[in-house]
Short mmCIF file of C-alpha atoms in Angstrom, two decimals:
data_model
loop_
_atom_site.label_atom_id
_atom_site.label_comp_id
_atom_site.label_asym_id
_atom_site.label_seq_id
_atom_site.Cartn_x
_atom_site.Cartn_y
_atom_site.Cartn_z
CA UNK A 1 -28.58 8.35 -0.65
CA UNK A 2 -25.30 10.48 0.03
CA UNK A 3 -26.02 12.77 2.43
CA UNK A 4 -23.29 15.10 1.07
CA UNK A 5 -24.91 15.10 -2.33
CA UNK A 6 -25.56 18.79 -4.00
CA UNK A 7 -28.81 16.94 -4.91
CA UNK A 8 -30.41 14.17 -2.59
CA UNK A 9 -32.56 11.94 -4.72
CA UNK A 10 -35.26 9.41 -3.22
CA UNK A 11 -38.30 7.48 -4.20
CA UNK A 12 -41.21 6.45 -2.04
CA UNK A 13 -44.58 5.11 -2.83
CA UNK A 14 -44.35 5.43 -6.08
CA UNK A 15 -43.23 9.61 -6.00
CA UNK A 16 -39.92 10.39 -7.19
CA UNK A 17 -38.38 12.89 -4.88
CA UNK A 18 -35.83 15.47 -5.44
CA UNK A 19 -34.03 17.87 -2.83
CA UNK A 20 -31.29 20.60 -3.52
CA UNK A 21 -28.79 20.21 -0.89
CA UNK A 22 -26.85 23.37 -0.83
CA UNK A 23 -28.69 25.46 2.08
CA UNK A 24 -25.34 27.45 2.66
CA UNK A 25 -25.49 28.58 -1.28
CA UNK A 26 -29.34 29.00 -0.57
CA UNK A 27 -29.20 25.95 -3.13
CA UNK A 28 -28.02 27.94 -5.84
CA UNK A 29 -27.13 25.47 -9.16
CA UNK A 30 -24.11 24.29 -10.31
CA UNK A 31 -23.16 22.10 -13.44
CA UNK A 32 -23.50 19.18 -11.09
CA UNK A 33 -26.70 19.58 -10.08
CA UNK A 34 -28.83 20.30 -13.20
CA UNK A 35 -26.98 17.00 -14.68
CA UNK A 36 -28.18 15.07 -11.75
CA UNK A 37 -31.95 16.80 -12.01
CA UNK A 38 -31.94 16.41 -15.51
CA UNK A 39 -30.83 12.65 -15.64
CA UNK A 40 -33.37 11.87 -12.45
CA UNK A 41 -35.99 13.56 -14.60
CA UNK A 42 -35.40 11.47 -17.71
CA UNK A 43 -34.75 8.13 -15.45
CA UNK A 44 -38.25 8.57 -14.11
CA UNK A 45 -39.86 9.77 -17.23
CA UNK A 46 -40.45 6.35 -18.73
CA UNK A 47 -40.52 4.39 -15.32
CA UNK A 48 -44.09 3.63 -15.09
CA UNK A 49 -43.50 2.97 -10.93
CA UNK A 50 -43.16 6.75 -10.46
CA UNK A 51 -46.33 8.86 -11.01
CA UNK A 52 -45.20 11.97 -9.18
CA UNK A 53 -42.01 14.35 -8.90
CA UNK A 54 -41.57 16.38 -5.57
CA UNK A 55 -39.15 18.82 -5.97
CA UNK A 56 -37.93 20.97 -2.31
CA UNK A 57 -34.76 22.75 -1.10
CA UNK A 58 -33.13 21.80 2.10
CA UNK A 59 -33.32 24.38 4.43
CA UNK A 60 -35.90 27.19 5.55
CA UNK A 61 -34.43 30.11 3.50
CA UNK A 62 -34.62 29.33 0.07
CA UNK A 63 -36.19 26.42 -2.71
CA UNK A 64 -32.95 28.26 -4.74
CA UNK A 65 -30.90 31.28 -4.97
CA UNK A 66 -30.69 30.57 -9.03
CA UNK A 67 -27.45 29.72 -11.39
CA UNK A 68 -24.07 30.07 -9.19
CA UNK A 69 -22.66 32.85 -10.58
CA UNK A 70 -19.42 32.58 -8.01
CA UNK A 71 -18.36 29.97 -9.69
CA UNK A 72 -18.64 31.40 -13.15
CA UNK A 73 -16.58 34.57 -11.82
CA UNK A 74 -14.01 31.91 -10.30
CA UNK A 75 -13.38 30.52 -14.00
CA UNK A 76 -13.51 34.00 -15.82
CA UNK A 77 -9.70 33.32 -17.28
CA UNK A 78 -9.70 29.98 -17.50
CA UNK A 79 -12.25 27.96 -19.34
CA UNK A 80 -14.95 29.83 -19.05
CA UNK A 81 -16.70 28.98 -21.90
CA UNK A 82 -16.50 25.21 -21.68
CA UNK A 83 -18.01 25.32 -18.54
CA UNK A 84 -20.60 28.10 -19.27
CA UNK A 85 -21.77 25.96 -22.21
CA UNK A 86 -22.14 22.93 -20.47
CA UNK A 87 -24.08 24.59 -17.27
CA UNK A 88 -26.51 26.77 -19.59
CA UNK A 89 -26.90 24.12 -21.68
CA UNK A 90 -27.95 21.63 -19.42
CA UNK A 91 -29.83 24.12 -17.42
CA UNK A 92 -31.85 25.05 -20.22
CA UNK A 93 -32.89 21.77 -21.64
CA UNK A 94 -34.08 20.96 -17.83
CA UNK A 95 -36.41 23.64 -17.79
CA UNK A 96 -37.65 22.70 -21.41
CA UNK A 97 -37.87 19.43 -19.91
CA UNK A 98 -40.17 20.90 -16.92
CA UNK A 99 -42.41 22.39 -18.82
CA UNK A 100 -43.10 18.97 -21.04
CA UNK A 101 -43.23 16.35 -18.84
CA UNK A 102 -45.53 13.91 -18.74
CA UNK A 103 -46.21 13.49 -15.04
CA UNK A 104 -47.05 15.75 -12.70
CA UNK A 105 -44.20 17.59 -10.79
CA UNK A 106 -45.01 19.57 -7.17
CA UNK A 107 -42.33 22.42 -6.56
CA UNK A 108 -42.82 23.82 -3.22
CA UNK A 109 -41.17 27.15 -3.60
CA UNK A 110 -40.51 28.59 0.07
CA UNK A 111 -38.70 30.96 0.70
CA UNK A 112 -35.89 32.89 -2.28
CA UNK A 113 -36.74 31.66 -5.73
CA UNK A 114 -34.63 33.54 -7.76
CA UNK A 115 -33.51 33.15 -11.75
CA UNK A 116 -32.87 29.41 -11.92
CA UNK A 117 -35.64 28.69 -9.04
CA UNK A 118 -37.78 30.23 -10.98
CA UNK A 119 -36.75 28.27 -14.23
CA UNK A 120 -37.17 25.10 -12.18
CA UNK A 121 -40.53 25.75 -10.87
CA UNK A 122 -42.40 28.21 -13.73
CA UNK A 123 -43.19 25.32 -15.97
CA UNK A 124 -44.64 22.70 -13.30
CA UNK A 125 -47.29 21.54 -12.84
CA UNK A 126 -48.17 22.10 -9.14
CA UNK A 127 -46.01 25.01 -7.59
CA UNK A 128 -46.53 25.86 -4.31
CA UNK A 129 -46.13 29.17 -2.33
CA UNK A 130 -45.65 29.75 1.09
CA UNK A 131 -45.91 33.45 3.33
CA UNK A 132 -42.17 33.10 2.89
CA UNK A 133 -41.85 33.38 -0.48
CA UNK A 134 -39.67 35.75 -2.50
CA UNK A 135 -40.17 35.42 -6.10
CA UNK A 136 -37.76 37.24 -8.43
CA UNK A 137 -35.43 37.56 -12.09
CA UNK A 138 -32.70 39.17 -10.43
CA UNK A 139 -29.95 38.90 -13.37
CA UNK A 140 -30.56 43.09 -13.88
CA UNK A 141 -28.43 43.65 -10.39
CA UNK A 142 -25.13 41.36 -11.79
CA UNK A 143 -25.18 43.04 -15.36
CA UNK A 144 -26.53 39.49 -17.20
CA UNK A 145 -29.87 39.26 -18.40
CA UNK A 146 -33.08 37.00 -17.77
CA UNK A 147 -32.70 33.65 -18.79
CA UNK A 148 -34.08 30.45 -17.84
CA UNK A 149 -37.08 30.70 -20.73
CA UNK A 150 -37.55 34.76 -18.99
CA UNK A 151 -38.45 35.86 -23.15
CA UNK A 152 -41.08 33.33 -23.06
CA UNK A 153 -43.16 33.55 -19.94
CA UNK A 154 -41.94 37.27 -19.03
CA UNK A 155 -43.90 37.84 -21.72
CA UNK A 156 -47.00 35.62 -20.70
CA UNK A 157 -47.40 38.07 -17.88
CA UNK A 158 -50.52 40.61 -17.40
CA UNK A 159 -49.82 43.55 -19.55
CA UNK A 160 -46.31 44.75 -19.46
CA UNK A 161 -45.33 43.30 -16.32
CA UNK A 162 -42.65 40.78 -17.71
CA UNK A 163 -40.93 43.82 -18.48
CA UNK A 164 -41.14 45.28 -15.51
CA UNK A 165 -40.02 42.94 -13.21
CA UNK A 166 -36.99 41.84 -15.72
CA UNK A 167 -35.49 45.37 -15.77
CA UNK A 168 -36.17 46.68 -11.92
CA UNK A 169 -35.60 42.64 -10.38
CA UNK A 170 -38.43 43.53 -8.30
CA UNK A 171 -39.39 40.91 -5.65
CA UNK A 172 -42.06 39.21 -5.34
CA UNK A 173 -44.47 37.97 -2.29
CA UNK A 174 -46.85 35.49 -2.81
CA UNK A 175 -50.05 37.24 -3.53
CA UNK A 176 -48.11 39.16 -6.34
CA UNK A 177 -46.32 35.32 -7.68
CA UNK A 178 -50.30 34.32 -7.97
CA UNK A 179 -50.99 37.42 -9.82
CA UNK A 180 -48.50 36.82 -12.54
CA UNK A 181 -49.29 33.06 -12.97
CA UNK A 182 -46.08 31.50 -11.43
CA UNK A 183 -47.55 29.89 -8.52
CA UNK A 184 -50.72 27.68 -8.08
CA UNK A 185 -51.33 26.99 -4.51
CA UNK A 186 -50.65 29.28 -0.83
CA UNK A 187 -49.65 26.77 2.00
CA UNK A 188 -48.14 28.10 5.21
CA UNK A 189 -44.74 27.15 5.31
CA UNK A 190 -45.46 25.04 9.21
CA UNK A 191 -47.94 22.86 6.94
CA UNK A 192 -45.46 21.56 4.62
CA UNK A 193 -44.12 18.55 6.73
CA UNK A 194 -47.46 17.80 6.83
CA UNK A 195 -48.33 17.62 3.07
CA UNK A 196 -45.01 15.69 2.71
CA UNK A 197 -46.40 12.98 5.19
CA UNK A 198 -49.77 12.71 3.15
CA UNK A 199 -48.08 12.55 -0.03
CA UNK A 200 -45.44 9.89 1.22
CA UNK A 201 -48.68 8.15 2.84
CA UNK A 202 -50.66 7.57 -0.33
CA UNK A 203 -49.86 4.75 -2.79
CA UNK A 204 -49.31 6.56 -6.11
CA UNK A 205 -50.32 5.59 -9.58
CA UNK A 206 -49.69 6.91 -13.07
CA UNK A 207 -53.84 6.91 -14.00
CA UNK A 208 -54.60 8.82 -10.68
CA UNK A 209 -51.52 11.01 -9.99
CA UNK A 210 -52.90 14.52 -10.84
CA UNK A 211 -56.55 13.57 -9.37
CA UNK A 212 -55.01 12.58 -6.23
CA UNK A 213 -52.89 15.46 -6.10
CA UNK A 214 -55.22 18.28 -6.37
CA UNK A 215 -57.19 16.94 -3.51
CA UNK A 216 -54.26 16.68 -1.24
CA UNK A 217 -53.59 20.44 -2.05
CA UNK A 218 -56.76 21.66 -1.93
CA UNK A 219 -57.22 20.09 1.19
CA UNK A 220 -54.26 21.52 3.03
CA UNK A 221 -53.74 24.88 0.97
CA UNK A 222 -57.42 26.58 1.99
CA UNK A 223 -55.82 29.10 3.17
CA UNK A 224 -57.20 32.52 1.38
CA UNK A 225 -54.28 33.99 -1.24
CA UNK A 226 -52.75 37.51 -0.04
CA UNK A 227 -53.81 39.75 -2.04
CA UNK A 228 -51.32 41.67 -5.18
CA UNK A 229 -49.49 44.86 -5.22
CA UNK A 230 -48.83 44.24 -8.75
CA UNK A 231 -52.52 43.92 -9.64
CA UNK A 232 -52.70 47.88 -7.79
CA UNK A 233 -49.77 49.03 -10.22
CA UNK A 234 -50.69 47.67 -13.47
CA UNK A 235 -52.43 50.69 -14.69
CA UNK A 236 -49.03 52.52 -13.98
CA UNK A 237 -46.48 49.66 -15.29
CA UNK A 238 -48.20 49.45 -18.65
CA UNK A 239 -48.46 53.39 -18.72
CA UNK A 240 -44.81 53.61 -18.62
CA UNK A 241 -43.19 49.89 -19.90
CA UNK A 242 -45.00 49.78 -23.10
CA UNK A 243 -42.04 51.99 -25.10
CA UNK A 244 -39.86 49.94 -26.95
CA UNK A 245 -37.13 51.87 -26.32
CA UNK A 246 -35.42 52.00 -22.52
CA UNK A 247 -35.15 55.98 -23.44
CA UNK A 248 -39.03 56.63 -23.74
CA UNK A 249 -39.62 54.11 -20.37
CA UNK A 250 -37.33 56.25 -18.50
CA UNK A 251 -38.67 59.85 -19.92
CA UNK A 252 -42.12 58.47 -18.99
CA UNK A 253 -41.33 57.48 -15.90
CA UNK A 254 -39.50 61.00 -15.19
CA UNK A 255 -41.90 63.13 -16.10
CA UNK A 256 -45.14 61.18 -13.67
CA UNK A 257 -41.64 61.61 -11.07
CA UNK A 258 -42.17 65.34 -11.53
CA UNK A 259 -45.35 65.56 -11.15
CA UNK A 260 -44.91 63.87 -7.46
CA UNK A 261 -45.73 60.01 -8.49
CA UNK A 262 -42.78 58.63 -5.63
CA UNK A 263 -43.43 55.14 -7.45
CA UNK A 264 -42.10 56.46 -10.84
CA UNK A 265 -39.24 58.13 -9.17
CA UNK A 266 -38.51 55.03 -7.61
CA UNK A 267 -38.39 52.95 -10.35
CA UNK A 268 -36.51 55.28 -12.29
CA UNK A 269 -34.23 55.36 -9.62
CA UNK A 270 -34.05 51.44 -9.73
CA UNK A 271 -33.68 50.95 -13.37
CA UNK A 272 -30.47 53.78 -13.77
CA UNK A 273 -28.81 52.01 -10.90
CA UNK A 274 -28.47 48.99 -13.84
CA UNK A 275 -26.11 48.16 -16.09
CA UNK A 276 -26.79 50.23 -19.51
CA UNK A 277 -25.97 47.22 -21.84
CA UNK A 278 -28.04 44.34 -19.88
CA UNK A 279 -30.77 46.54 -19.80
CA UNK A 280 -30.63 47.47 -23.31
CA UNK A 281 -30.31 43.61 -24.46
CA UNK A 282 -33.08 42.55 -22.01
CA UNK A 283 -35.84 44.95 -23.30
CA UNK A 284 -34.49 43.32 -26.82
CA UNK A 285 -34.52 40.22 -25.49
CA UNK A 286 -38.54 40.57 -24.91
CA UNK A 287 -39.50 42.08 -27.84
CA UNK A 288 -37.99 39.69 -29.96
CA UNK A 289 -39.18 36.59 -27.70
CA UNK A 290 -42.71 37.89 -27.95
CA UNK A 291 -43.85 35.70 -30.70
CA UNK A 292 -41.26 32.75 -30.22
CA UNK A 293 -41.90 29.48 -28.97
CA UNK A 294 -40.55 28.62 -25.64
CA UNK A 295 -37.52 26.60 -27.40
CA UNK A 296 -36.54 29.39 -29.42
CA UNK A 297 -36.84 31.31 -26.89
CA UNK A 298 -33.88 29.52 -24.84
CA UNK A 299 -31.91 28.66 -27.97
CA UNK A 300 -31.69 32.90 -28.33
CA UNK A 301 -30.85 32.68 -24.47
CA UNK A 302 -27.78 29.88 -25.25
CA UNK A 303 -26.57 32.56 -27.21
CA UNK A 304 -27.08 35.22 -24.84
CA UNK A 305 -25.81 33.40 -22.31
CA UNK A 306 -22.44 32.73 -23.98
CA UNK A 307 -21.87 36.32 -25.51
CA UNK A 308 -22.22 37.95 -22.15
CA UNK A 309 -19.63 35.55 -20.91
CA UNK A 310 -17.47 38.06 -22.73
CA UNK A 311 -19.09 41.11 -21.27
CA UNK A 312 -17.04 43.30 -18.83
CA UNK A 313 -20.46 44.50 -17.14
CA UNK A 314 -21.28 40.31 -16.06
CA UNK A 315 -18.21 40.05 -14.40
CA UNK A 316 -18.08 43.60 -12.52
CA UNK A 317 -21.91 42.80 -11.11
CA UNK A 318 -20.79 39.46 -9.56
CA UNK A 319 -18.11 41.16 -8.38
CA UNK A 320 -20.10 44.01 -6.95
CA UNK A 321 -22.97 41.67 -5.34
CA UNK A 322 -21.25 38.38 -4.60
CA UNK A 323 -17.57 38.81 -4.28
CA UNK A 324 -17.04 41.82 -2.71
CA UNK A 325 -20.55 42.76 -1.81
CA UNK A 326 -19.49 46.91 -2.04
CA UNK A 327 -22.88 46.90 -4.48
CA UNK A 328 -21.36 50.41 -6.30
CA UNK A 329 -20.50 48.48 -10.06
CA UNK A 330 -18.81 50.48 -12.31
CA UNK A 331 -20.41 50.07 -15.75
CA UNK A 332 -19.02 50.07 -18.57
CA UNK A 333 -20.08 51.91 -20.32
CA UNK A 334 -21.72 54.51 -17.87
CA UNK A 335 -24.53 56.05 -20.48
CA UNK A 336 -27.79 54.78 -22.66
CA UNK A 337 -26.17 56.30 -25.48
CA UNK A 338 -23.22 55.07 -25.88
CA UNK A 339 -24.72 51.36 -25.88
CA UNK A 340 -25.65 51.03 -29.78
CA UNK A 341 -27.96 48.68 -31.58
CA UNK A 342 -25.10 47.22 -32.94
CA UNK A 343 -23.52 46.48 -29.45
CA UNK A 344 -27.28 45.38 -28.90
CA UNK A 345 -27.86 43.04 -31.37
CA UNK A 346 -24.14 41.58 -31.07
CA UNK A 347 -25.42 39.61 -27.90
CA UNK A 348 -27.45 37.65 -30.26
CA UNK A 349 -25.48 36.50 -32.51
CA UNK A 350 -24.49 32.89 -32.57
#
């Protein structure tokens, strides 16, 4: 096992394990990475001497960051689209992959799980949560748009909470990542060497995998869920996302603002700070994913994914956030109205 590897890989017992080895990135993905996941993942799928998948990230901050963005900025005049195809690509099958496989697969999720965390983790089958976690689709604060399979379970989310959280990138904690059904079990993060002993412990076979799994983490995880701020703003959220137009969310929102609700002012407050156009194609993005399978769901993200590689907005958010970290983007363009359904429906064209 290279030590130096983005992604350490190792089996024991009978459980496949898999790390992400970029703590100073907060494990954030490159094209490397989801090839080596993704071919680990297919390796193991028909190896009847692995029953179990263990996905972690190395370090205490973060499980991971998400996509690395930096490195798409880095290639924005040269190649960009050879490289973008192959990472989102890749990336998106993976998560497909997730959600189908045939054995289970643990993701402990402490610490940031952000946008291509959260497409690693959403569709397993044991996800873990720890007092450190902070859950989130972030994509609204770079000018892109929720991807990772975001137009399918966004929209699996109480009410109109998907929405929500896609155009404000509110963070999570885990009482509110229970709430919304991305998590399964609450461990303390101090417990989690422990549960890795256990696991590594037990001798692991395909018939009794998930049995044997459950009663490791229902032994060690009895610790009480936090409760949900969510759950306490639901009545408001659907109140005010259920528009289908970003113009009647905001009105609503601005009109419980002046009638002193500091939560609607707030979130108004949040959602103008975004870019125009990636909100606009994100609240598109949900409506039309609403009845879509989770496949066609990420084959109208591919083609997201690709058309904002030639947005100006994409570029000036990394810049804003990751390269020079001023946060004060300059849209383009600055107003609601001058994005038009055409621009709109544009980003979804193949």
């Amino acid at each position: 096992m290279d030590a130096q590897a983005s992604v350490k890989v190792d089996i024991q017992n009978g459980v496949g394990w898999i790390k992400l080895n970029r703590p100073q990135a907060l494990n954030s993905l490159n094209v490397e990475m989801v090839e080596t996941i993704s071919t680990q993942l297919k390796e193991w799928q028909t190896d009847n001497k692995i029953a179990l998948i263990c996905i972690h990230g190395e370090g205490s901050k973060g499980f991971c960051a998400g996509g690395d963005m930096r490195k798409l900025y880095d290639l924005k005049n040269t190649g960009i689209e050879n490289y973008a195809e192959r990472f989102f690509s890749t990336e998106y099958q993976l998560d497909y992959n997730i959600h189908h496989y045939p054995k289970p697969i643990l993701v402990y999720m402490n610490g940031i799980v952000m946008g291509g965390g959260v497409g690693l983790s959403i569709g397993a089958s044991h996800r873990i949560v720890t007092e450190t976690t902070k859950w989130a689709m972030p994509e609204m604060n770079i000018g892109f748009f929720p991807d990772v399979g975001a137009s399918y379970f966004l929209n699996r989310m109480p009410g109109h909470v998907g929405r929500y959280l896609a155009l404000t990138a509110n963070i999570l904690k885990a009482g509110d990542v229970f709430y919304v059904g991305a998590g399964d079990y609450y461990l303390e993060s101090t417990k989690w060497d422990g549960v890795i002993k256990e696991i590594n412990e037990t001798n692991w076979h395909l018939e009794s995998a998930h049995q044997k799994l459950n009663l490791i983490l229902e032994k060690s995880c009895i610790t009480p869920e936090p409760s949900s701020s969510i759950k306490l703003l639901q009545k408001k959220i659907d109140e005010h996302f259920h528009f289908n137009t970003l113009e009647e969310i905001i009105a609503s929102l601005e009109e419980s603002a002046h009638k002193g609700d500091e939560w609607a002012q707030a979130t108004v407050d949040i959602i103008l700070s975004k870019s125009p156009t990636s909100l606009k194609v994100t609240l598109y993005q949900l409506q039309e994913g609403k009845l879509k399978s989770l496949k066609e769901c990420l084959d109208m993200e591919m083609n997201l994914a690709m058309n904002f590689m030639k947005s100006h907005d994409f570029y000036e958010g990394i810049r804003s956030v990751l390269v020079d970290k001023d946060y004060n983007p300059k849209w383009e363009p600055i107003s609601f109205n001058s994005v038009t359904e055409d621009k709109v429906t544009s980003f979804f064209q193949s």
